[in-house]
Structures are given as structure tokens and as C-alpha cells.
JSON list of C-alpha atoms in Angstrom, two decimals:
[
{"chain": "W", "resi": 1, "resn": "MET", "atom": "CA", "xyz": [0.25, 6.46, 22.91]},
{"chain": "W", "resi": 2, "resn": "ASN", "atom": "CA", "xyz": [-2.72, 7.89, 21.01]},
{"chain": "W", "resi": 3, "resn": "LEU", "atom": "CA", "xyz": [-5.74, 5.99, 19.69]},
{"chain": "W", "resi": 4, "resn": "PRO", "atom": "CA", "xyz": [-4.70, 5.77, 15.99]},
{"chain": "W", "resi": 5, "resn": "ASN", "atom": "CA", "xyz": [-1.30, 4.28, 16.87]},
{"chain": "W", "resi": 6, "resn": "GLY", "atom": "CA", "xyz": [-2.99, 1.89, 19.31]},
{"chain": "W", "resi": 7, "resn": "LEU", "atom": "CA", "xyz": [-5.27, 0.65, 16.52]},
{"chain": "W", "resi": 8, "resn": "THR", "atom": "CA", "xyz": [-2.29, 0.17, 14.22]},
{"chain": "W", "resi": 9, "resn": "LEU", "atom": "CA", "xyz": [-0.47, -1.88, 16.88]},
{"chain": "W", "resi": 10, "resn": "MET", "atom": "CA", "xyz": [-3.65, -3.92, 17.42]},
{"chain": "W", "resi": 11, "resn": "ARG", "atom": "CA", "xyz": [-3.60, -4.80, 13.72]},
{"chain": "W", "resi": 12, "resn": "ILE", "atom": "CA", "xyz": [-0.02, -6.03, 14.06]},
{"chain": "W", "resi": 13, "resn": "PHE", "atom": "CA", "xyz": [-0.83, -8.10, 17.16]},
{"chain": "W", "resi": 14, "resn": "LEU", "atom": "CA", "xyz": [-3.81, -9.71, 15.39]},
{"chain": "W", "resi": 15, "resn": "VAL", "atom": "CA", "xyz": [-1.59, -11.05, 12.58]},
{"chain": "W", "resi": 16, "resn": "PRO", "atom": "CA", "xyz": [-0.03, -14.01, 14.49]},
{"chain": "W", "resi": 17, "resn": "LEU", "atom": "CA", "xyz": [-3.45, -14.87, 15.93]},
{"chain": "W", "resi": 18, "resn": "LEU", "atom": "CA", "xyz": [-4.94, -14.92, 12.43]},
{"chain": "W", "resi": 19, "resn": "VAL", "atom": "CA", "xyz": [-2.13, -17.14, 11.11]},
{"chain": "W", "resi": 20, "resn": "ALA", "atom": "CA", "xyz": [-2.50, -19.54, 14.04]},
{"chain": "W", "resi": 21, "resn": "VAL", "atom": "CA", "xyz": [-6.27, -19.90, 13.58]},
{"chain": "W", "resi": 22, "resn": "LEU", "atom": "CA", "xyz": [-5.88, -20.37, 9.83]},
{"chain": "W", "resi": 23, "resn": "LEU", "atom": "CA", "xyz": [-3.06, -22.90, 9.85]},
{"chain": "W", "resi": 24, "resn": "THR", "atom": "CA", "xyz": [-4.60, -24.98, 12.64]},
{"chain": "W", "resi": 25, "resn": "LYS", "atom": "CA", "xyz": [-7.92, -24.96, 10.73]},
{"chain": "W", "resi": 26, "resn": "TYR", "atom": "CA", "xyz": [-9.69, -24.14, 13.97]},
{"chain": "W", "resi": 27, "resn": "ASN", "atom": "CA", "xyz": [-12.76, -22.25, 12.76]},
{"chain": "W", "resi": 28, "resn": "VAL", "atom": "CA", "xyz": [-13.39, -20.37, 9.52]},
{"chain": "W", "resi": 29, "resn": "LEU", "atom": "CA", "xyz": [-15.76, -17.86, 11.09]},
{"chain": "W", "resi": 30, "resn": "ILE", "atom": "CA", "xyz": [-13.30, -16.96, 13.85]},
{"chain": "W", "resi": 31, "resn": "ALA", "atom": "CA", "xyz": [-10.51, -16.60, 11.27]},
{"chain": "W", "resi": 32, "resn": "ALA", "atom": "CA", "xyz": [-12.69, -14.39, 9.07]},
{"chain": "W", "resi": 33, "resn": "ALA", "atom": "CA", "xyz": [-13.76, -12.29, 12.08]},
{"chain": "W", "resi": 34, "resn": "ILE", "atom": "CA", "xyz": [-10.12, -11.74, 13.11]},
{"chain": "W", "resi": 35, "resn": "PHE", "atom": "CA", "xyz": [-9.17, -10.70, 9.58]},
{"chain": "W", "resi": 36, "resn": "LEU", "atom": "CA", "xyz": [-12.13, -8.32, 9.25]},
{"chain": "W", "resi": 37, "resn": "ALA", "atom": "CA", "xyz": [-11.41, -6.80, 12.67]},
{"chain": "W", "resi": 38, "resn": "ALA", "atom": "CA", "xyz": [-7.78, -6.23, 11.69]},
{"chain": "W", "resi": 39, "resn": "SER", "atom": "CA", "xyz": [-8.84, -4.73, 8.35]},
{"chain": "W", "resi": 40, "resn": "LEU", "atom": "CA", "xyz": [-11.29, -2.43, 10.13]},
{"chain": "W", "resi": 41, "resn": "THR", "atom": "CA", "xyz": [-8.49, -0.98, 12.25]},
{"chain": "W", "resi": 42, "resn": "ASP", "atom": "CA", "xyz": [-6.83, 0.10, 9.00]},
{"chain": "W", "resi": 43, "resn": "LEU", "atom": "CA", "xyz": [-9.81, 2.35, 8.27]},
{"chain": "W", "resi": 44, "resn": "LEU", "atom": "CA", "xyz": [-10.24, 3.57, 11.83]},
{"chain": "W", "resi": 45, "resn": "ASP", "atom": "CA", "xyz": [-6.64, 4.52, 12.57]},
{"chain": "W", "resi": 46, "resn": "GLY", "atom": "CA", "xyz": [-6.48, 6.80, 9.53]},
{"chain": "W", "resi": 47, "resn": "TYR", "atom": "CA", "xyz": [-9.91, 8.28, 10.29]},
{"chain": "W", "resi": 48, "resn": "PHE", "atom": "CA", "xyz": [-9.11, 9.11, 13.92]},
{"chain": "W", "resi": 49, "resn": "ALA", "atom": "CA", "xyz": [-5.62, 10.37, 13.06]},
{"chain": "W", "resi": 50, "resn": "ARG", "atom": "CA", "xyz": [-7.09, 12.93, 10.64]},
{"chain": "W", "resi": 51, "resn": "LYS", "atom": "CA", "xyz": [-10.10, 13.83, 12.77]},
{"chain": "W", "resi": 52, "resn": "ARG", "atom": "CA", "xyz": [-8.09, 14.34, 15.98]},
{"chain": "W", "resi": 53, "resn": "GLY", "atom": "CA", "xyz": [-5.03, 15.79, 14.33]},
{"chain": "W", "resi": 54, "resn": "GLN", "atom": "CA", "xyz": [-2.92, 12.92, 15.69]},
{"chain": "W", "resi": 55, "resn": "ILE", "atom": "CA", "xyz": [-0.85, 12.12, 12.61]},
{"chain": "W", "resi": 56, "resn": "THR", "atom": "CA", "xyz": [2.55, 11.15, 14.01]},
{"chain": "W", "resi": 57, "resn": "THR", "atom": "CA", "xyz": [5.85, 9.95, 12.58]},
{"chain": "W", "resi": 58, "resn": "LEU", "atom": "CA", "xyz": [5.40, 6.62, 14.39]},
{"chain": "W", "resi": 59, "resn": "GLY", "atom": "CA", "xyz": [1.95, 6.14, 12.91]},
{"chain": "W", "resi": 60, "resn": "THR", "atom": "CA", "xyz": [3.14, 7.07, 9.44]},
{"chain": "W", "resi": 61, "resn": "LEU", "atom": "CA", "xyz": [5.87, 4.43, 9.67]},
{"chain": "W", "resi": 62, "resn": "LEU", "atom": "CA", "xyz": [3.82, 1.69, 11.35]},
{"chain": "W", "resi": 63, "resn": "ASP", "atom": "CA", "xyz": [0.63, 1.90, 9.27]},
{"chain": "W", "resi": 64, "resn": "PRO", "atom": "CA", "xyz": [2.04, 0.59, 5.95]},
{"chain": "W", "resi": 65, "resn": "VAL", "atom": "CA", "xyz": [4.07, -2.05, 7.81]},
{"chain": "W", "resi": 66, "resn": "ALA", "atom": "CA", "xyz": [0.93, -3.29, 9.57]},
{"chain": "W", "resi": 67, "resn": "ASP", "atom": "CA", "xyz": [-0.96, -3.38, 6.26]},
{"chain": "W", "resi": 68, "resn": "LYS", "atom": "CA", "xyz": [1.72, -5.41, 4.52]},
{"chain": "W", "resi": 69, "resn": "LEU", "atom": "CA", "xyz": [2.02, -7.82, 7.45]},
{"chain": "W", "resi": 70, "resn": "LEU", "atom": "CA", "xyz": [-1.72, -8.46, 7.56]},
{"chain": "W", "resi": 71, "resn": "ILE", "atom": "CA", "xyz": [-2.26, -8.95, 3.82]},
{"chain": "W", "resi": 72, "resn": "SER", "atom": "CA", "xyz": [0.97, -10.89, 3.23]},
{"chain": "W", "resi": 73, "resn": "SER", "atom": "CA", "xyz": [0.40, -13.20, 6.21]},
{"chain": "W", "resi": 74, "resn": "ALA", "atom": "CA", "xyz": [-3.19, -13.92, 5.17]},
{"chain": "W", "resi": 75, "resn": "PHE", "atom": "CA", "xyz": [-2.26, -14.70, 1.56]},
{"chain": "W", "resi": 76, "resn": "ILE", "atom": "CA", "xyz": [0.82, -16.78, 2.43]},
{"chain": "W", "resi": 77, "resn": "SER", "atom": "CA", "xyz": [-1.27, -18.80, 4.90]},
{"chain": "W", "resi": 78, "resn": "LEU", "atom": "CA", "xyz": [-3.87, -19.43, 2.19]},
{"chain": "W", "resi": 79, "resn": "VAL", "atom": "CA", "xyz": [-1.11, -20.59, -0.16]},
{"chain": "W", "resi": 80, "resn": "GLN", "atom": "CA", "xyz": [0.18, -22.93, 2.55]},
{"chain": "W", "resi": 81, "resn": "LEU", "atom": "CA", "xyz": [-3.33, -24.34, 2.89]},
{"chain": "W", "resi": 82, "resn": "GLN", "atom": "CA", "xyz": [-3.54, -24.71, -0.91]},
{"chain": "W", "resi": 83, "resn": "VAL", "atom": "CA", "xyz": [-6.53, -22.42, -1.10]},
{"chain": "W", "resi": 84, "resn": "VAL", "atom": "CA", "xyz": [-5.01, -19.97, -3.61]},
{"chain": "W", "resi": 85, "resn": "PRO", "atom": "CA", "xyz": [-2.33, -20.36, -6.32]},
{"chain": "W", "resi": 86, "resn": "ALA", "atom": "CA", "xyz": [1.14, -19.22, -5.29]},
{"chain": "W", "resi": 87, "resn": "TRP", "atom": "CA", "xyz": [1.74, -17.23, -8.49]},
{"chain": "W", "resi": 88, "resn": "MET", "atom": "CA", "xyz": [-1.19, -14.92, -7.76]},
{"chain": "W", "resi": 89, "resn": "VAL", "atom": "CA", "xyz": [0.08, -14.22, -4.26]},
{"chain": "W", "resi": 90, "resn": "VAL", "atom": "CA", "xyz": [3.59, -13.53, -5.58]},
{"chain": "W", "resi": 91, "resn": "ILE", "atom": "CA", "xyz": [2.15, -10.85, -7.87]},
{"chain": "W", "resi": 92, "resn": "ILE", "atom": "CA", "xyz": [-0.01, -9.29, -5.14]},
{"chain": "W", "resi": 93, "resn": "VAL", "atom": "CA", "xyz": [2.57, -9.33, -2.35]},
{"chain": "W", "resi": 94, "resn": "GLY", "atom": "CA", "xyz": [5.39, -8.33, -4.72]},
{"chain": "W", "resi": 95, "resn": "ARG", "atom": "CA", "xyz": [3.35, -5.35, -5.84]},
{"chain": "W", "resi": 96, "resn": "GLU", "atom": "CA", "xyz": [2.75, -4.29, -2.22]},
{"chain": "W", "resi": 97, "resn": "PHE", "atom": "CA", "xyz": [6.46, -4.17, -1.41]},
{"chain": "W", "resi": 98, "resn": "ALA", "atom": "CA", "xyz": [7.35, -2.57, -4.76]},
{"chain": "W", "resi": 99, "resn": "VAL", "atom": "CA", "xyz": [4.89, 0.29, -4.24]},
{"chain": "W", "resi": 100, "resn": "THR", "atom": "CA", "xyz": [6.02, 0.73, -0.64]},
{"chain": "W", "resi": 101, "resn": "GLY", "atom": "CA", "xyz": [9.62, 0.98, -1.82]},
{"chain": "W", "resi": 102, "resn": "LEU", "atom": "CA", "xyz": [8.60, 3.46, -4.50]},
{"chain": "W", "resi": 103, "resn": "ARG", "atom": "CA", "xyz": [6.85, 5.66, -1.95]},
{"chain": "W", "resi": 104, "resn": "SER", "atom": "CA", "xyz": [9.92, 5.55, 0.29]},
{"chain": "W", "resi": 105, "resn": "ILE", "atom": "CA", "xyz": [12.11, 6.72, -2.60]},
{"chain": "W", "resi": 106, "resn": "ALA", "atom": "CA", "xyz": [9.60, 9.46, -3.41]},
{"chain": "W", "resi": 107, "resn": "SER", "atom": "CA", "xyz": [9.60, 10.60, 0.22]},
{"chain": "W", "resi": 108, "resn": "ALA", "atom": "CA", "xyz": [13.40, 10.72, 0.20]},
{"chain": "W", "resi": 109, "resn": "GLN", "atom": "CA", "xyz": [13.20, 12.88, -2.94]},
{"chain": "W", "resi": 110, "resn": "GLY", "atom": "CA", "xyz": [10.86, 15.30, -1.17]},
{"chain": "W", "resi": 111, "resn": "PHE", "atom": "CA", "xyz": [7.45, 14.48, -2.62]},
{"chain": "W", "resi": 112, "resn": "MET", "atom": "CA", "xyz": [4.54, 12.17, -1.86]},
{"chain": "W", "resi": 113, "resn": "ILE", "atom": "CA", "xyz": [2.63, 9.67, -3.99]},
{"chain": "W", "resi": 114, "resn": "ASP", "atom": "CA", "xyz": [-0.98, 9.63, -2.84]},
{"chain": "W", "resi": 115, "resn": "ALA", "atom": "CA", "xyz": [-3.11, 6.50, -2.94]},
{"chain": "W", "resi": 116, "resn": "SER", "atom": "CA", "xyz": [-4.84, 6.18, -6.31]},
{"chain": "W", "resi": 117, "resn": "GLU", "atom": "CA", "xyz": [-8.45, 5.19, -6.88]},
{"chain": "W", "resi": 118, "resn": "LEU", "atom": "CA", "xyz": [-7.23, 1.92, -8.40]},
{"chain": "W", "resi": 119, "resn": "GLY", "atom": "CA", "xyz": [-5.20, 1.26, -5.26]},
{"chain": "W", "resi": 120, "resn": "LYS", "atom": "CA", "xyz": [-8.26, 1.85, -3.09]},
{"chain": "W", "resi": 121, "resn": "MET", "atom": "CA", "xyz": [-10.35, -0.47, -5.26]},
{"chain": "W", "resi": 122, "resn": "LYS", "atom": "CA", "xyz": [-7.64, -3.11, -4.97]},
{"chain": "W", "resi": 123, "resn": "MET", "atom": "CA", "xyz": [-7.67, -2.84, -1.19]},
{"chain": "W", "resi": 124, "resn": "VAL", "atom": "CA", "xyz": [-11.45, -3.27, -0.94]},
{"chain": "W", "resi": 125, "resn": "THR", "atom": "CA", "xyz": [-11.43, -6.19, -3.40]},
{"chain": "W", "resi": 126, "resn": "GLN", "atom": "CA", "xyz": [-8.47, -7.71, -1.55]},
{"chain": "W", "resi": 127, "resn": "VAL", "atom": "CA", "xyz": [-10.25, -7.70, 1.81]},
{"chain": "W", "resi": 128, "resn": "THR", "atom": "CA", "xyz": [-13.38, -9.12, 0.16]},
{"chain": "W", "resi": 129, "resn": "ALA", "atom": "CA", "xyz": [-11.44, -11.89, -1.60]},
{"chain": "W", "resi": 130, "resn": "ILE", "atom": "CA", "xyz": [-9.52, -12.98, 1.51]},
{"chain": "W", "resi": 131, "resn": "THR", "atom": "CA", "xyz": [-12.68, -13.01, 3.64]},
{"chain": "W", "resi": 132, "resn": "LEU", "atom": "CA", "xyz": [-14.60, -15.10, 1.11]},
{"chain": "W", "resi": 133, "resn": "LEU", "atom": "CA", "xyz": [-11.69, -17.51, 0.64]},
{"chain": "W", "resi": 134, "resn": "ILE", "atom": "CA", "xyz": [-11.35, -17.99, 4.40]},
{"chain": "W", "resi": 135, "resn": "VAL", "atom": "CA", "xyz": [-15.07, -18.65, 4.87]},
{"chain": "W", "resi": 136, "resn": "GLY", "atom": "CA", "xyz": [-15.01, -20.99, 1.87]},
{"chain": "W", "resi": 137, "resn": "MET", "atom": "CA", "xyz": [-12.24, -23.18, 3.32]},
{"chain": "W", "resi": 138, "resn": "PRO", "atom": "CA", "xyz": [-13.12, -26.83, 4.06]},
{"chain": "W", "resi": 139, "resn": "MET", "atom": "CA", "xyz": [-12.42, -27.02, 7.80]},
{"chain": "W", "resi": 140, "resn": "PRO", "atom": "CA", "xyz": [-13.29, -29.84, 10.22]},
{"chain": "W", "resi": 141, "resn": "SER", "atom": "CA", "xyz": [-15.38, -27.49, 12.37]},
{"chain": "W", "resi": 142, "resn": "GLY", "atom": "CA", "xyz": [-17.90, -26.94, 9.61]},
{"chain": "W", "resi": 143, "resn": "THR", "atom": "CA", "xyz": [-18.76, -27.34, 5.94]},
{"chain": "W", "resi": 144, "resn": "PRO", "atom": "CA", "xyz": [-19.05, -23.86, 4.38]},
{"chain": "W", "resi": 145, "resn": "HIS", "atom": "CA", "xyz": [-21.00, -23.36, 1.19]},
{"chain": "W", "resi": 146, "resn": "PRO", "atom": "CA", "xyz": [-18.66, -23.71, -1.83]},
{"chain": "W", "resi": 147, "resn": "ILE", "atom": "CA", "xyz": [-20.11, -20.52, -3.32]},
{"chain": "W", "resi": 148, "resn": "PHE", "atom": "CA", "xyz": [-17.85, -18.53, -0.98]},
{"chain": "W", "resi": 149, "resn": "HIS", "atom": "CA", "xyz": [-14.73, -20.14, -2.42]},
{"chain": "W", "resi": 150, "resn": "THR", "atom": "CA", "xyz": [-15.94, -19.51, -5.97]},
{"chain": "W", "resi": 151, "resn": "LEU", "atom": "CA", "xyz": [-16.72, -15.85, -5.26]},
{"chain": "W", "resi": 152, "resn": "GLY", "atom": "CA", "xyz": [-13.41, -15.48, -3.44]},
{"chain": "W", "resi": 153, "resn": "THR", "atom": "CA", "xyz": [-11.48, -16.92, -6.39]},
{"chain": "W", "resi": 154, "resn": "ILE", "atom": "CA", "xyz": [-13.25, -14.57, -8.82]},
{"chain": "W", "resi": 155, "resn": "SER", "atom": "CA", "xyz": [-12.48, -11.63, -6.53]},
{"chain": "W", "resi": 156, "resn": "LEU", "atom": "CA", "xyz": [-8.85, -12.74, -6.37]},
{"chain": "W", "resi": 157, "resn": "TYR", "atom": "CA", "xyz": [-8.49, -12.41, -10.14]},
{"chain": "W", "resi": 158, "resn": "PHE", "atom": "CA", "xyz": [-9.77, -8.85, -9.86]},
{"chain": "W", "resi": 159, "resn": "VAL", "atom": "CA", "xyz": [-7.22, -8.23, -7.09]},
{"chain": "W", "resi": 160, "resn": "VAL", "atom": "CA", "xyz": [-4.41, -9.37, -9.39]},
{"chain": "W", "resi": 161, "resn": "LEU", "atom": "CA", "xyz": [-5.74, -7.14, -12.17]},
{"chain": "W", "resi": 162, "resn": "PHE", "atom": "CA", "xyz": [-6.03, -4.09, -9.90]},
{"chain": "W", "resi": 163, "resn": "ALA", "atom": "CA", "xyz": [-2.61, -4.85, -8.40]},
{"chain": "W", "resi": 164, "resn": "VAL", "atom": "CA", "xyz": [-0.86, -4.85, -11.77]},
{"chain": "W", "resi": 165, "resn": "VAL", "atom": "CA", "xyz": [-2.71, -1.84, -13.22]},
{"chain": "W", "resi": 166, "resn": "SER", "atom": "CA", "xyz": [-2.37, 0.26, -10.05]},
{"chain": "W", "resi": 167, "resn": "ALA", "atom": "CA", "xyz": [1.34, -0.60, -9.83]},
{"chain": "W", "resi": 168, "resn": "PHE", "atom": "CA", "xyz": [1.86, 0.78, -13.36]},
{"chain": "W", "resi": 169, "resn": "ASP", "atom": "CA", "xyz": [-0.15, 3.86, -12.34]},
{"chain": "W", "resi": 170, "resn": "TYR", "atom": "CA", "xyz": [2.06, 4.45, -9.27]},
{"chain": "W", "resi": 171, "resn": "PHE", "atom": "CA", "xyz": [5.25, 4.05, -11.32]},
{"chain": "W", "resi": 172, "resn": "ARG", "atom": "CA", "xyz": [3.88, 6.40, -14.00]},
{"chain": "W", "resi": 173, "resn": "THR", "atom": "CA", "xyz": [3.08, 9.02, -11.36]},
{"chain": "W", "resi": 174, "resn": "PHE", "atom": "CA", "xyz": [6.53, 8.57, -9.82]},
{"chain": "W", "resi": 175, "resn": "TRP", "atom": "CA", "xyz": [8.40, 9.05, -13.10]},
{"chain": "W", "resi": 176, "resn": "THR", "atom": "CA", "xyz": [6.19, 12.00, -14.06]},
{"chain": "W", "resi": 177, "resn": "LYS", "atom": "CA", "xyz": [7.08, 13.79, -10.84]},
{"chain": "W", "resi": 178, "resn": "ILE", "atom": "CA", "xyz": [10.76, 12.85, -11.12]},
{"chain": "W", "resi": 179, "resn": "ASP", "atom": "CA", "xyz": [10.83, 14.15, -14.71]},
{"chain": "W", "resi": 180, "resn": "TYR", "atom": "CA", "xyz": [9.08, 17.38, -13.67]},
{"chain": "W", "resi": 181, "resn": "ARG", "atom": "CA", "xyz": [11.54, 17.98, -10.82]},
{"chain": "W", "resi": 182, "resn": "PHE", "atom": "CA", "xyz": [14.51, 17.22, -13.08]},
{"chain": "W", "resi": 183, "resn": "LYS", "atom": "CA", "xyz": [13.32, 19.67, -15.75]},
{"chain": "W", "resi": 184, "resn": "ALA", "atom": "CA", "xyz": [12.61, 22.29, -13.06]},
{"chain": "W", "resi": 185, "resn": "ARG", "atom": "CA", "xyz": [16.19, 21.95, -11.76]},
{"chain": "W", "resi": 186, "resn": "GLN", "atom": "CA", "xyz": [17.52, 22.20, -15.30]},
{"chain": "W", "resi": 187, "resn": "ARG", "atom": "CA", "xyz": [15.54, 25.42, -15.87]},
{"chain": "W", "resi": 188, "resn": "ARG", "atom": "CA", "xyz": [16.84, 26.91, -12.60]},
{"chain": "W", "resi": 189, "resn": "ARG", "atom": "CA", "xyz": [20.41, 26.04, -13.54]},
{"chain": "W", "resi": 190, "resn": "LEU", "atom": "CA", "xyz": [19.97, 27.60, -16.98]},
{"chain": "W", "resi": 191, "resn": "ILE", "atom": "CA", "xyz": [18.60, 30.80, -15.45]},
{"chain": "W", "resi": 192, "resn": "LEU", "atom": "CA", "xyz": [21.50, 30.99, -12.98]},
{"chain": "W", "resi": 193, "resn": "LEU", "atom": "CA", "xyz": [24.00, 30.37, -15.79]},
{"chain": "W", "resi": 194, "resn": "GLN", "atom": "CA", "xyz": [22.46, 33.14, -17.90]},
{"chain": "W", "resi": 195, "resn": "LYS", "atom": "CA", "xyz": [22.64, 35.55, -14.95]},
{"chain": "W", "resi": 196, "resn": "ARG", "atom": "CA", "xyz": [26.31, 34.73, -14.38]},
{"chain": "W", "resi": 197, "resn": "GLN", "atom": "CA", "xyz": [27.09, 35.23, -18.07]},
{"chain": "W", "resi": 198, "resn": "ARG", "atom": "CA", "xyz": [25.42, 38.64, -18.02]},
{"chain": "W", "resi": 199, "resn": "ARG", "atom": "CA", "xyz": [27.47, 39.69, -15.00]},
{"chain": "W", "resi": 200, "resn": "GLN", "atom": "CA", "xyz": [30.70, 38.60, -16.69]},
{"chain": "W", "resi": 201, "resn": "LEU", "atom": "CA", "xyz": [30.06, 40.59, -19.88]},
{"chain": "W", "resi": 202, "resn": "PRO", "atom": "CA", "xyz": [32.49, 43.56, -20.14]},
{"chain": "W", "resi": 203, "resn": "THR", "atom": "CA", "xyz": [30.88, 46.97, -19.78]},
{"chain": "W", "resi": 204, "resn": "ARG", "atom": "CA", "xyz": [31.57, 49.45, -22.57]},
{"chain": "W", "resi": 205, "resn": "ASP", "atom": "CA", "xyz": [32.56, 53.00, -21.69]},
{"chain": "W", "resi": 206, "resn": "VAL", "atom": "CA", "xyz": [30.27, 55.58, -23.20]},
{"chain": "W", "resi": 207, "resn": "PRO", "atom": "CA", "xyz": [32.38, 58.21, -25.03]},
{"chain": "W", "resi": 208, "resn": "THR", "atom": "CA", "xyz": [31.97, 61.78, -23.84]},
{"chain": "W", "resi": 209, "resn": "HIS", "atom": "CA", "xyz": [32.06, 64.76, -26.20]}
]
């Protein structure tokens, strides 16, 4: 197993540890450190895969799964702890799975949908929001400053905004490419039909004098 895939698997293995530390309210700093470490592997696995030329089918499949597991588990745990509203998490997590499904359909159709700038901004804001919300949790092991919870909540609203807008952007890109491919196929069919019609036209004999 190469390094990028190892980092992706590490992210998956850190998910249950993060959930356990969060739900038991053990220590906010440890929970935040686990989440940040897992998020860092998301950057590193892609970096090393490109730099070393180690982009594999396994890594391509596992990376988005690991991302969704980490983000979804963190948000659902925060809902369980009544730190964030459930409706916001439904929008964010629902968007994640919708975009993943859209990319899978695009791949099956033979084209890729690259990550948009809005999607990248959402990811950065998402990691920031979750980290701030974790540190701002009232746990028995310490009394964090409430400013972290306030900043985390503000960041979360931006996450929802970026999630909705970027989802529309991904769907727009998807339909644009689908429409382009459909029109291209229609043009090819028309050209083939015209060629067949030309071949079927009767040839006229030229009279000789």
C-alpha cells in the first residue's frame, strides 16, 4: 500500500475515535486535534498522490468516502450534542451525498466534474466551523471561551451558503456537459444520415454522342 492510500485509511480509522471523544465529552482539545489531523490527511493524500504519481483506483474510490465519513460523523455528533441545529446539518450532509452521486453519474457517462472554487471554499470553511464548534463546547474537562462557539456558528452559516451555491454550480456544470454531449451525438447522427442519403441517391448516366 502506498503513502496516499495509507493516509486515506488513517482518516477513516480516526472517525470512530473522533466520535467517541466527542460523545463522551472527554476533552475538547483532543477532539479538535483528532479532527484537524484527519482533515490534514485529506490535503496530504492528494498532494503525495500527484507528486509521486501514485493515483490509484483504490485511492480514487476511498478518498471521497473518507471525506464524507469524517464530515458527516463530526456534524451528526455535534447535532447529537445539541451544538448545531439539525436542519443545517441535513443541508450540508445532503449536499455532500448529492454531489458525490452526481460525480458518479458523470464518471459513468465518461466525463469528470472538477472541484469548483466554491466547493474548495466550502471545505475550508467547513473544517474551520467544526473545529471552532468543538473547541467551543461546554465540556466537564474545561470551560472554553464562548467566542469559539459564536465564531463557529457564524462560520456554519457560511458553510450552508457555500454548500447550496456550490451544489447549484455542480448541477449546472453537469447539465451543461450532458447537453453538450447530447448535441454532439445529434450532430454526428445527422452527418451519418446525410452521408447515407447521398450514397442511396441514384446515379444518372451521362449520355454519349
